[in-house]
Each structure stands twice: as C-alpha cells, then as structure tokens.
XYZ file of C-alpha atoms in Angstrom:
654
model
C 151.113 97.656 104.168
C 150.535 95.601 107.341
C 148.721 92.293 107.059
C 145.075 92.651 108.072
C 142.655 90.044 109.350
C 138.860 90.423 109.527
C 136.342 88.123 111.183
C 133.148 87.592 109.159
C 130.234 86.125 111.121
C 127.788 84.286 108.856
C 128.256 82.242 105.697
C 125.223 83.403 103.722
C 125.195 85.691 100.689
C 126.292 88.823 102.573
C 129.062 87.070 104.490
C 130.397 85.250 101.421
C 130.278 88.395 99.256
C 132.188 90.318 101.940
C 134.721 87.510 102.293
C 135.256 87.317 98.541
C 135.783 91.078 98.254
C 138.053 91.342 101.296
C 140.325 88.571 100.059
C 140.515 90.248 96.633
C 141.802 93.303 98.506
C 144.459 91.242 100.250
C 142.717 90.944 103.624
C 142.771 87.582 105.391
C 139.405 86.396 106.722
C 138.257 84.098 109.497
C 134.784 83.011 108.349
C 132.553 81.713 111.165
C 129.261 79.955 110.479
C 126.698 78.150 112.627
C 126.167 75.654 109.833
C 128.144 74.385 106.853
C 128.380 77.464 104.666
C 126.427 75.836 101.827
C 123.515 75.309 104.241
C 123.264 78.957 105.313
C 119.739 80.361 105.257
C 120.355 82.235 101.975
C 120.052 78.822 100.332
C 116.302 78.965 101.062
C 115.672 82.096 98.986
C 113.544 81.182 96.017
C 112.174 83.857 93.741
C 114.968 86.011 92.323
C 117.135 89.122 92.486
C 116.160 92.571 91.208
C 117.799 94.980 88.798
C 116.861 97.320 86.010
C 117.783 95.648 82.694
C 117.784 96.138 78.926
C 114.254 94.792 78.508
C 112.721 97.049 81.182
C 114.679 100.073 79.930
C 112.818 99.756 76.625
C 109.587 100.164 78.625
C 110.804 103.327 80.369
C 112.457 101.771 83.412
C 115.749 102.917 84.937
C 117.687 102.692 88.195
C 115.932 105.774 89.567
C 112.570 104.029 89.214
C 113.993 101.001 91.032
C 114.992 103.399 93.820
C 111.532 104.974 93.756
C 109.696 101.637 93.891
C 111.892 100.552 96.809
C 111.348 103.640 98.962
C 107.663 103.900 98.029
C 107.168 100.230 98.875
C 109.079 100.796 102.129
C 106.746 103.679 103.029
C 109.697 106.096 102.891
C 111.340 104.756 106.037
C 114.399 103.702 103.979
C 117.462 105.963 104.112
C 117.635 106.942 100.455
C 121.402 107.239 99.772
C 122.079 103.545 100.505
C 119.034 102.516 98.460
C 120.158 104.651 95.537
C 123.623 103.106 95.611
C 122.111 99.626 95.719
C 119.742 100.288 92.800
C 122.536 101.674 90.625
C 124.830 98.756 91.501
C 122.115 96.187 90.788
C 122.816 95.590 87.054
C 126.521 95.144 87.858
C 125.680 92.626 90.578
C 123.594 90.550 88.143
C 126.379 90.676 85.545
C 128.931 89.567 88.142
C 126.827 86.647 89.340
C 126.213 85.626 85.722
C 129.971 85.604 85.087
C 130.519 83.570 88.259
C 128.346 80.834 86.775
C 124.886 81.282 88.286
C 122.535 79.325 85.966
C 119.948 82.070 85.500
C 116.927 81.087 83.420
C 117.259 82.238 79.818
C 114.900 83.409 77.130
C 114.776 81.641 73.779
C 117.298 84.195 72.483
C 119.743 83.402 75.283
C 119.208 86.532 77.393
C 118.651 86.342 81.153
C 114.932 85.826 81.710
C 113.035 88.096 84.112
C 109.810 87.928 86.098
C 107.701 90.527 87.900
C 107.674 90.760 91.657
C 105.421 92.678 94.039
C 105.423 96.459 94.270
C 106.630 97.083 90.724
C 105.147 97.134 87.247
C 108.395 96.027 85.548
C 109.976 92.606 85.055
C 113.179 93.319 86.979
C 113.691 89.962 88.692
C 116.375 87.592 87.396
C 115.911 84.028 88.621
C 117.322 80.532 88.568
C 114.143 78.475 88.577
C 112.780 78.789 92.095
C 116.122 78.101 93.802
C 117.816 81.422 93.115
C 119.321 81.854 96.580
C 120.904 78.419 96.418
C 122.507 79.089 93.044
C 123.840 82.494 94.108
C 125.198 81.010 97.332
C 126.964 78.180 95.531
C 128.607 80.603 93.092
C 129.978 82.776 95.895
C 130.995 79.696 97.875
C 133.170 78.585 94.953
C 135.031 81.890 95.024
C 135.533 81.723 98.783
C 136.802 78.146 98.498
C 139.360 79.334 95.964
C 140.533 82.017 98.428
C 140.570 79.370 101.149
C 142.820 77.212 98.998
C 145.132 80.211 98.556
C 145.425 80.619 102.326
C 143.371 83.823 102.511
C 140.365 82.317 104.325
C 140.068 80.085 107.357
C 136.595 78.628 107.577
C 135.078 77.704 110.941
C 131.818 75.833 110.386
C 129.653 74.813 113.366
C 130.960 77.765 115.392
C 128.614 80.000 117.380
C 129.466 83.707 117.724
C 129.193 84.663 121.411
C 130.299 88.297 121.678
C 132.422 91.041 120.136
C 135.719 91.797 121.886
C 135.936 95.472 122.880
C 139.047 97.210 124.189
C 139.150 99.982 126.796
C 138.407 102.575 124.115
C 135.235 100.760 123.049
C 136.701 99.609 119.745
C 135.883 96.138 118.422
C 139.069 94.069 118.324
C 137.703 90.660 117.416
C 135.124 88.073 118.421
C 134.595 85.262 120.909
C 133.043 82.097 119.492
C 132.331 78.511 120.491
C 132.930 75.263 118.642
C 129.537 73.520 118.707
C 131.168 70.085 118.610
C 134.073 70.248 121.075
C 132.451 73.177 123.017
C 135.797 75.014 122.983
C 135.434 78.771 123.571
C 138.172 80.908 122.039
C 138.968 84.370 120.755
C 139.438 85.506 117.154
C 141.460 88.753 117.261
C 140.869 90.952 114.243
C 141.128 94.439 112.796
C 137.352 94.446 112.284
C 134.341 92.174 112.680
C 131.555 91.890 110.099
C 128.186 90.585 111.315
C 126.178 89.015 108.466
C 123.889 86.711 110.415
C 120.427 87.301 108.948
C 117.110 87.769 110.717
C 115.481 86.799 113.996
C 112.572 84.602 112.871
C 112.834 82.162 115.784
C 111.716 84.949 118.132
C 108.285 84.149 116.679
C 108.648 80.426 117.275
C 107.810 79.371 113.738
C 108.627 81.306 110.591
C 109.823 80.743 107.039
C 113.382 81.280 108.295
C 115.667 78.374 109.091
C 115.530 77.135 112.665
C 118.967 78.580 113.397
C 117.792 82.144 112.568
C 117.516 83.116 116.232
C 118.838 86.667 115.972
C 121.235 85.803 118.800
C 124.338 87.213 117.072
C 122.697 90.611 116.518
C 121.320 90.501 120.067
C 124.768 89.809 121.517
C 126.110 92.857 119.673
C 123.078 94.829 120.905
C 123.771 93.829 124.499
C 127.433 94.743 124.009
C 126.443 98.317 123.143
C 125.510 98.305 119.451
C 122.276 100.088 118.585
C 119.320 98.293 117.007
C 117.021 100.150 114.592
C 113.438 99.704 113.344
C 113.016 96.443 115.219
C 109.224 96.607 115.048
C 109.177 96.200 111.262
C 108.796 92.461 110.679
C 107.672 91.246 107.264
C 104.922 88.655 107.209
C 105.033 86.945 103.806
C 101.603 86.474 102.204
C 102.121 82.889 101.060
C 103.532 80.000 103.092
C 102.577 76.432 103.949
C 101.446 76.180 107.578
C 103.296 73.375 109.367
C 103.630 72.078 112.899
C 107.439 72.371 112.897
C 108.010 75.473 110.752
C 106.383 77.505 107.988
C 107.604 76.812 104.477
C 107.753 79.626 101.968
C 105.844 79.550 98.715
C 107.756 82.166 96.801
C 106.307 85.350 95.353
C 107.634 83.951 92.077
C 104.495 81.772 91.955
C 102.425 84.945 91.607
C 105.094 86.533 89.423
C 104.595 83.717 86.920
C 100.808 84.159 86.890
C 99.617 82.447 90.070
C 96.230 83.717 91.294
C 95.029 84.057 94.874
C 91.336 83.353 95.502
C 88.692 81.943 97.804
C 85.203 80.591 97.071
C 82.548 83.269 97.453
C 80.565 80.758 99.499
C 82.208 80.317 102.943
C 83.914 76.916 103.308
C 82.543 75.686 99.975
C 82.815 71.863 100.238
C 83.467 71.338 96.516
C 86.910 70.586 95.167
C 88.507 73.852 93.992
C 88.575 72.916 90.299
C 84.828 72.204 90.446
C 84.063 75.791 91.540
C 83.209 77.893 88.448
C 84.950 81.196 87.783
C 81.957 83.348 88.683
C 81.826 81.751 92.139
C 85.485 82.504 92.868
C 86.617 85.681 94.620
C 89.956 86.853 93.179
C 90.118 89.485 95.892
C 93.583 90.921 95.181
C 92.764 91.380 91.503
C 89.418 93.014 92.286
C 90.707 95.306 95.016
C 94.021 96.263 93.345
C 93.427 96.137 89.579
C 96.743 97.830 88.671
C 99.006 95.458 90.627
C 96.675 92.472 90.982
C 98.285 89.540 92.763
C 101.589 91.426 92.898
C 100.744 94.153 95.362
C 103.496 94.708 97.960
C 103.777 92.003 100.578
C 102.344 93.954 103.487
C 99.200 94.719 101.479
C 98.726 91.126 100.273
C 99.311 89.772 103.768
C 96.687 92.008 105.352
C 94.161 91.212 102.628
C 94.613 87.448 103.078
C 94.408 87.848 106.848
C 91.268 89.984 106.491
C 89.588 87.539 104.091
C 90.130 84.632 106.498
C 89.730 86.273 109.903
C 87.223 89.071 109.368
C 85.279 87.904 106.311
C 85.244 84.228 107.340
C 86.136 83.033 103.849
C 88.994 80.663 104.702
C 88.848 77.698 102.308
C 89.363 75.260 105.186
C 86.970 75.236 108.154
C 89.703 73.921 110.467
C 92.553 76.310 109.650
C 93.155 79.676 108.011
C 94.182 79.495 104.343
C 93.383 80.674 100.815
C 94.075 79.178 97.400
C 97.195 80.020 95.407
C 96.317 78.671 91.981
C 98.837 77.688 89.302
C 96.737 75.024 87.584
C 95.989 77.230 84.551
C 99.704 77.367 83.608
C 101.416 74.802 81.367
C 103.081 72.038 83.372
C 106.318 72.402 81.404
C 106.487 76.122 82.229
C 105.816 75.411 85.910
C 108.563 72.799 86.035
C 111.041 75.056 84.240
C 110.461 78.164 86.306
C 109.004 76.991 89.645
C 110.134 73.388 89.998
C 111.904 73.955 93.332
C 108.902 75.275 95.242
C 106.448 72.856 93.636
C 108.568 69.981 94.911
C 108.505 71.478 98.423
C 104.711 71.717 98.381
C 104.315 68.217 96.981
C 106.710 66.760 99.543
C 105.133 68.321 102.616
C 101.472 68.429 101.568
C 101.221 65.292 99.424
C 99.404 67.221 96.692
C 100.643 68.125 93.209
C 100.173 71.927 92.850
C 100.221 71.552 89.074
C 96.846 69.804 89.358
C 95.299 71.310 92.496
C 95.552 74.853 93.949
C 97.889 75.247 96.905
C 96.536 76.189 100.339
C 98.607 78.987 101.824
C 98.548 81.550 104.647
C 100.877 84.388 105.752
C 103.994 83.648 107.834
C 106.758 85.641 109.548
C 109.481 85.957 106.937
C 111.976 88.840 107.221
C 113.367 91.510 109.562
C 113.409 94.945 107.930
C 115.054 96.297 111.094
C 118.439 95.279 112.415
C 121.680 96.596 113.809
C 122.021 100.342 113.324
C 124.771 101.149 110.830
C 126.266 104.365 109.540
C 127.021 105.578 106.014
C 128.661 108.528 104.245
C 126.577 110.249 101.579
C 128.304 111.088 98.307
C 127.931 114.243 96.252
C 125.613 112.448 93.804
C 123.232 111.330 96.561
C 124.503 107.768 96.872
C 127.264 106.409 99.126
C 130.890 107.514 99.247
C 132.922 104.464 98.103
C 135.514 103.332 100.605
C 134.376 105.547 103.485
C 135.218 103.611 106.680
C 131.860 104.501 108.267
C 129.818 102.696 105.588
C 127.896 99.949 107.397
C 129.835 100.434 110.637
C 127.734 100.179 113.787
C 128.190 102.691 116.606
C 130.932 100.361 117.919
C 134.075 101.252 115.920
C 135.313 98.266 113.962
C 132.011 96.347 114.142
C 130.144 96.209 110.824
C 126.642 94.934 109.989
C 125.552 93.834 106.503
C 122.749 91.845 104.879
C 119.452 91.193 106.626
C 120.857 92.041 110.052
C 121.286 95.741 109.170
C 118.419 98.204 108.845
C 119.188 100.505 105.893
C 117.530 99.258 102.777
C 113.954 98.106 103.170
C 112.235 100.685 105.344
C 108.836 99.620 106.653
C 108.308 96.901 104.032
C 110.733 95.020 101.790
C 109.963 94.515 98.121
C 110.411 90.920 97.039
C 113.758 90.068 95.367
C 115.460 93.110 96.888
C 116.826 91.007 99.759
C 119.292 88.962 97.698
C 120.420 92.170 96.038
C 120.947 94.003 99.335
C 122.915 91.071 100.772
C 125.341 90.750 97.856
C 125.605 94.513 97.353
C 126.447 95.271 100.996
C 129.007 92.484 101.090
C 130.778 93.770 97.982
C 130.467 97.483 98.696
C 131.758 97.460 102.265
C 134.997 95.569 101.527
C 137.031 98.704 100.673
C 135.458 100.575 103.612
C 136.602 97.872 106.031
C 140.114 97.861 104.561
C 140.353 101.659 104.821
C 139.195 101.485 108.427
C 141.850 98.871 109.216
C 144.535 100.982 107.521
C 143.529 104.002 109.606
C 144.118 102.259 112.943
C 147.446 102.488 114.720
C 147.041 98.993 116.179
C 145.455 95.976 114.532
C 144.242 92.466 115.175
C 147.746 91.141 115.684
C 148.383 93.234 118.785
C 145.177 93.077 120.796
C 146.143 93.279 124.506
C 146.121 89.836 126.118
C 144.129 91.161 129.057
C 141.338 92.286 126.728
C 141.162 88.869 125.053
C 141.323 86.927 128.318
C 138.554 88.999 129.914
C 136.243 88.502 126.913
C 136.846 84.733 126.778
C 136.544 84.303 130.569
C 133.175 86.083 130.572
C 131.797 83.630 128.020
C 133.274 80.616 129.784
C 131.625 81.743 133.005
C 128.245 82.130 131.285
C 128.624 78.659 129.803
C 129.513 77.017 133.119
C 126.783 78.879 134.996
C 124.210 77.486 132.571
C 125.576 73.953 132.909
C 125.907 73.956 136.679
C 123.398 76.505 137.944
C 119.636 76.455 138.587
C 119.704 72.865 139.848
C 116.416 73.271 141.693
C 114.610 74.958 138.805
C 112.119 73.202 136.564
C 112.223 75.845 133.817
C 112.497 74.192 130.396
C 114.063 76.369 127.653
C 112.035 74.709 124.892
C 108.709 75.318 126.630
C 109.652 78.935 127.356
C 110.537 79.375 123.692
C 107.141 78.022 122.704
C 105.442 80.536 125.012
C 107.574 83.358 123.600
C 106.734 82.408 120.011
C 103.012 82.124 120.728
C 102.996 85.534 122.446
C 104.924 87.331 119.701
C 102.869 85.741 116.915
C 99.614 86.711 118.601
C 100.374 90.393 119.249
C 103.139 91.529 116.871
C 102.520 90.193 113.374
C 99.794 91.254 110.916
C 97.606 93.343 113.255
C 98.846 95.185 116.335
C 96.862 96.754 119.166
C 98.261 98.869 121.964
C 96.494 97.068 124.812
C 97.850 93.718 123.602
C 101.359 95.101 123.075
C 101.454 96.652 126.561
C 100.229 93.423 128.115
C 102.810 91.429 126.129
C 105.636 93.665 127.387
C 104.690 92.795 130.958
C 104.437 89.076 130.203
C 107.720 89.022 128.337
C 109.550 90.389 131.373
C 108.372 87.373 133.319
C 109.348 85.007 130.497
C 112.788 86.615 130.342
C 113.324 86.104 134.057
C 112.263 82.474 133.722
C 114.614 81.995 130.768
C 117.523 83.114 132.934
C 116.693 80.304 135.385
C 116.511 77.400 132.924
C 117.645 73.994 134.096
C 119.394 71.994 131.374
C 118.774 68.292 130.868
C 122.165 67.907 129.146
C 125.225 69.052 131.104
C 127.749 67.294 128.884
C 130.939 68.832 127.542
C 130.629 67.515 123.989
C 128.254 68.735 121.250
C 125.781 70.029 123.841
C 122.908 71.488 121.814
C 120.877 72.111 124.970
C 123.212 74.786 126.311
C 123.630 76.412 122.879
C 119.846 76.699 122.513
C 119.491 78.057 126.064
C 121.936 80.858 125.280
C 120.094 81.687 122.058
C 116.771 81.702 123.897
C 118.041 84.131 126.518
C 119.378 86.373 123.768
C 116.053 86.423 121.911
C 114.445 88.500 124.655
C 116.282 91.811 124.091
C 115.150 91.740 120.438
C 111.613 90.626 121.310
C 111.300 93.500 123.787
C 112.638 95.936 121.196
C 110.050 94.743 118.666
C 107.212 95.104 121.186
C 108.261 98.458 122.653
C 108.954 99.938 119.223
C 105.536 98.769 118.007
C 103.775 100.091 121.104
C 105.276 103.558 120.730
C 104.625 103.865 116.989
C 100.975 104.952 116.742
C 100.511 104.793 112.990
C 100.187 102.398 110.074
C 103.385 102.180 108.047
C 104.322 99.226 105.856
C 104.346 95.992 107.840
C 103.436 97.840 111.051
C 99.636 97.983 111.028
C 97.451 99.331 113.825
C 93.755 99.451 112.858
C 93.128 102.198 115.437
C 95.384 104.540 113.459
C 94.434 103.546 109.917
C 93.732 106.461 107.563
C 90.208 106.191 106.123
C 89.097 106.050 102.517
C 87.151 108.974 101.095
C 83.409 108.482 101.524
C 81.638 111.420 99.879
C 80.398 111.434 96.280
C 79.909 115.196 96.305
C 82.901 116.758 94.484
C 83.282 119.670 96.909
C 83.019 117.542 100.018
C 85.254 114.869 98.489
C 87.889 117.543 97.841
C 87.626 118.659 101.468
C 88.066 115.084 102.657
C 91.163 114.731 100.481
C 92.603 117.974 101.885
C 91.987 116.745 105.435
C 93.536 113.374 104.566
C 96.693 115.069 103.289
C 96.843 117.312 106.376
C 96.711 114.221 108.594
C 99.351 112.496 106.456
C 101.742 115.437 106.808
C 101.212 115.607 110.555
C 101.762 111.867 110.889
C 105.056 112.130 108.980
C 106.228 114.912 111.274
C 105.774 112.502 114.183
C 106.687 109.114 112.773
C 108.766 109.423 109.600
C 111.707 108.471 111.804
C 113.825 105.407 112.454
C 113.398 103.758 115.834
C 116.862 103.477 117.420
C 117.134 101.261 120.510
C 119.955 100.876 123.021
C 119.975 98.010 125.515
C 119.692 99.062 129.170
C 121.205 96.249 131.217
C 119.906 97.739 134.478
C 116.231 97.762 133.501
C 116.548 94.797 131.101
C 114.615 96.857 128.572
C 115.557 98.850 125.461
C 115.794 102.643 125.616
C 114.339 104.106 122.424
C 115.093 107.354 120.627
C 114.227 108.436 117.075
C 116.397 109.389 114.109
C 115.377 111.413 111.049
C 115.259 109.499 107.772
C 117.178 110.856 104.784
C 114.459 111.556 102.191
C 116.538 114.078 100.252
C 116.229 112.319 96.883
C 112.510 111.505 96.658
C 110.059 113.466 98.815
C 107.644 111.256 100.793
C 104.200 110.891 99.297
C 101.057 108.992 100.328
C 101.155 105.257 99.735
C 97.758 104.702 98.171
C 97.540 101.097 96.949
C 93.823 100.305 96.582
C 92.541 103.163 98.773
C 89.095 104.467 97.823
C 89.562 108.067 96.737
C 93.242 107.607 95.919
C 92.941 109.668 92.722
C 91.600 112.713 94.570
C 94.181 112.391 97.355
C 96.984 112.077 94.803
C 95.687 115.145 92.947
C 95.677 117.259 96.114
C 99.094 115.989 97.146
C 100.645 116.737 93.750
C 99.235 120.264 93.834
C 100.815 120.813 97.245
C 104.133 119.391 96.070
C 104.203 121.728 93.055
C 103.330 124.705 95.242
C 106.132 123.819 97.655
C 108.652 123.645 94.796
C 107.433 126.994 93.427
C 108.110 128.644 96.787
C-alpha cells in the first residue's frame, strides 16, 4: 500500500478526532491550526455531550428517540441518515472518551452522571463539570501527541490556511498556508484535505465564539468552488454575558441543573432580585412551556427572552437588555461541583458571585448550523455506509468538511450538547472514507505536479503583497469596516428577520465589501504581521455574510433559528369545537404547503463575476421520520397534533 498523507485544517475536536483515526489507519497527517491546538475553540464548550445511556433506557429512551429529538428540534431540515448514524454511534463515543481519560462527573455509585439539555425530556448529557469541551479536547490531544511522537503527525501551530490546491481536473491535491510568525507561504501537498475549522461568529462582530472564528477557511473553500449550504441558519444562544469585547457563554448546563429564567413582573423593578417575592416574578419559560420549562430548544428560548425585553419592556436593567438566570436556590457545593467553570467566568467578568445573586444574561450569536456542503452515502439500514469515500466530501473531490463547518447534522436549530458529539463522530467516522478515497486515486500527494503547486502558492503570495503594498492612498481601516459589518449583521440577521431590512443590508454589504478590498494597512512588516492576516480574514467574511443574508431573504418562512414574524403561523383562536377544528385543518394545510416550498437545503455557489452567491435548493432526506409540525408552546397545539396524526395515519393506510 502506498504511503498516504492528509492535511487536516483545524485542531479542535473534529480535527483531532480525524487526525487520531487517520493515524490509526496508517495515514500520515499534517495538522494545521491557527492557534496552539489546546487553545482551539472547542476548549470553550461547556455543558456536555449527548448520548442515550443505561439510565435513560430504563425510562424508555433509545437511539431512535435521540434521532427523533434531533430532527424535530432541527425542524426537519437535517438530512436524516447522517443524524441516525451519529445517534447510534453516540454511546460508543462516550465510552471511547471515558477510556481515553476524560474526567466525566460521576454519580455516587461511580457511573457517568448525566444532565438534561434543551429539546429533550431525557438526561442524555454526559459532562465534566462545566468545562466538558476542554476535557474532551485534552484527551484527544494526548492521543495526537502520541502519534506525533511516533512520526505520524506533523503539527503546524500558528499557521493560517489560505486555499485548497486544485489540479486541472478540479481535484484537491493539498493546501496553501501561511506561517503567522515568519509570514512564510508554502504548499502542503496531500492525498486529501480535511477542513475542520468551526463556525463564522466573527461575521457578526461579537459572538460567543473565539475571536479567531472568522469563517475564513470555509469561505476560501467556498470561493475556490466548494458549495455552502444552509448559511442563513445561525444559532443565537439564549444565555450569554454581554461584553464590549465579546459575548461570553453561560452554558445551557446552568438550566440543565435547575437554573430558572425570570424577570420582575414590574418593569425595571429597582429592588435587588432576592428581595422580589416569588409571586412578583415572571418565570416566563416555565409558564409558557410547562412540559419543557427552562429547557425548551434554544431558538424558542432565545425568541422568548428577546420578546420579553424588546416587545414587553421587561428587561431587568433599564440601560441594557437582559433577564435573570437564577441559580441561587441550588446548594453551593452542587454548583461548584457541576458548574464551577462557568460560575468562575461570570464572577471574573461581572464581579458578582452567581451563587448569591442571579446572573444577568441576554442572547448572543453562538453557532453556525450551515456550512460547507458535503456528501454522504446512505446505507441499507438508513444510516451511513461505513468507508464510502463520498462521506463528508465536498463537491471538490478530495476536499472534506467535518465538525461545525459542515451542514449535515443540526438542521434549522441545533440541540445543545449535540455539537461536541457531531464533531467527534464526524472526525472518527470519516477516517476510513478518506483512506478509501486516497487508495482509489492513481496519483497521490507525493506526485502533485510542480506547476500546480507553484501556481497555487504564487497566487497567495501575490494577494499578500498586494495587500501590503497596494491602496496607498486609501483611508479604509479593516477594523472599522469589520465593526460596521458586525453591527449590520447583528441588526438584521439574528433573532428577528424582516425582508425589507435584509434587502437593504444586501445593498449595503456590497459597498462594505468593495471598501474592504481597498483597505490600507498600518503594518507593512514582514514578521508576525497580524494586520495583513486580519485584512484577509475580513475580506473573506463577505462571501459568507452575503450567503447568510441572501439565503435569509429568499426563505419566506419561520423554521428553527430563522424567524420572520411576517410568516409566523398563528395560534388557534376559536373556542368553538367545530371552528377550532377548521382552524386546525387550515393550519395543517398551510404547514404542508410551506414544506413543499421550503423543506429544502439552501445550496450556494460563489459567483466571482457578480461577487454574490448563486442559490439553488436541495431536497432533504426525511425518509426515516416524516416531518411533523413543531408545536412547542403553540396555543391549540393539541388540536393541530390531533389533525396531523389523523392525516398521517390516513396516508399510511393508502
């Protein structure tokens, strides 16, 4: 067997899992990371990782219900075969990470402890305090370091991925990257390239993502011809600490452990929160969603908090939007044992002990459900065909996308604690697929034509020099343009979206894009020049920002995180049984018609001539679980569900 080499871009959970698996299969890996691997953004994940387990099985849970919760929570925009495979792998992933030394919290009997997360009624979430991502990352990092010691991995930290290398047949033959210290630009020939670079939070200026989560790697693949899917689906997390520099996550685990969200019933009540009696507190999630309470799916909780503050005027602070997230009724020892990591973050940045005083939180941009389009091969049992070379391959042969930067698993809304699972699962599962692809090629990474490599490197060197030396007369500042971009995207494309604002933003963003291409850099040095690296990332944010805006503008519905009030389906209003039945029938008719139009993935291709994305639509595989109305908290949900179930039974009978 010939020796194979794969380039993995990104040192988070997905990239490390892929690297570990590839080296186990005898494949050598060049691992490129913007940061030291142990500082990858996965380290910021807090709450936990999902799987069906022995305790939930005793309550009637199984992997199929995990699949069902995931696609129902994602408003059925998830392709179901990948989700099924992930759900059925989940217990094995937890067992593996346990064996690799992750210090999961334990029950008194020594079993892995679990907590509930949003969108489910079962305690599926394994956790390591409130620093689960960090512990998972460190465990995988140990395995990769062992492979590195054995000569199977070469690690390149502080390297920025610039572009895939494509040959004349359009096949990916490696990557071009830049050393962020010496500024050297060089090629990494390979049999395949795996992109595992996370989300694009910096497009919004401030988010809960790390400040290096620019989306630039995915955008550079997009501009090189890879397709980008479901870009408009951006998760806004219900609970974060507003900050002037970034937004810091307060994990869903706080609510999973019994945290309660509330506001005073009196607007801007001046009393200290603990002085406000229970009957004068509005626990709005518990009242509006009695079955799920504070653990409704994230898109629902986010909109409710937004609505309470913006439309009802019940923000607890007259100067900024926020609500209380209250943990003060829980034993301090339990809080320290299970949530110590996030409590320390709040205390450090707010100067208040959340064990004694409720936290003040507000929604923040958190996750990209969309990402690079990737293929898969469906198996006979409805999951994925193990080892099929197409699994997670983009439309560019040899270029793979895994983790948050692909689009398969989360549909229109991600359930909490499914992200860590999807990252590790995709990294492990695609290893054999990548090896089989490499084995199927007649030429590999060791014999990439020199002309192909030279052309790819020269193009990036030219871009670099043009940024350093060009636009001398311009006064365009990349940091100010980025601030304008973030303000625009946050205003029009987060919790609530309106067509007039989206159309106006698309026009404004064209102008911002043109200005970004004329930036004048204050630092033209040839050593550790962060100015030029940021300018490149800024320019590459615009193709994704335009894809988000155009996809949102063209999707005239409410689905998961994409919410347009003008297209919201109404609650039932009549108390008369006959009329109420008629309203439910009409509601279901409208739901079916809406699915015929919009139960489709948005698939964008970058048009370099127009500097805009071209968008087409792709059917979603719903062959395992038929779509049904998502009815969390809707008035009349029982009647709608009754009508829908009758129709479903009639359809099966035919």
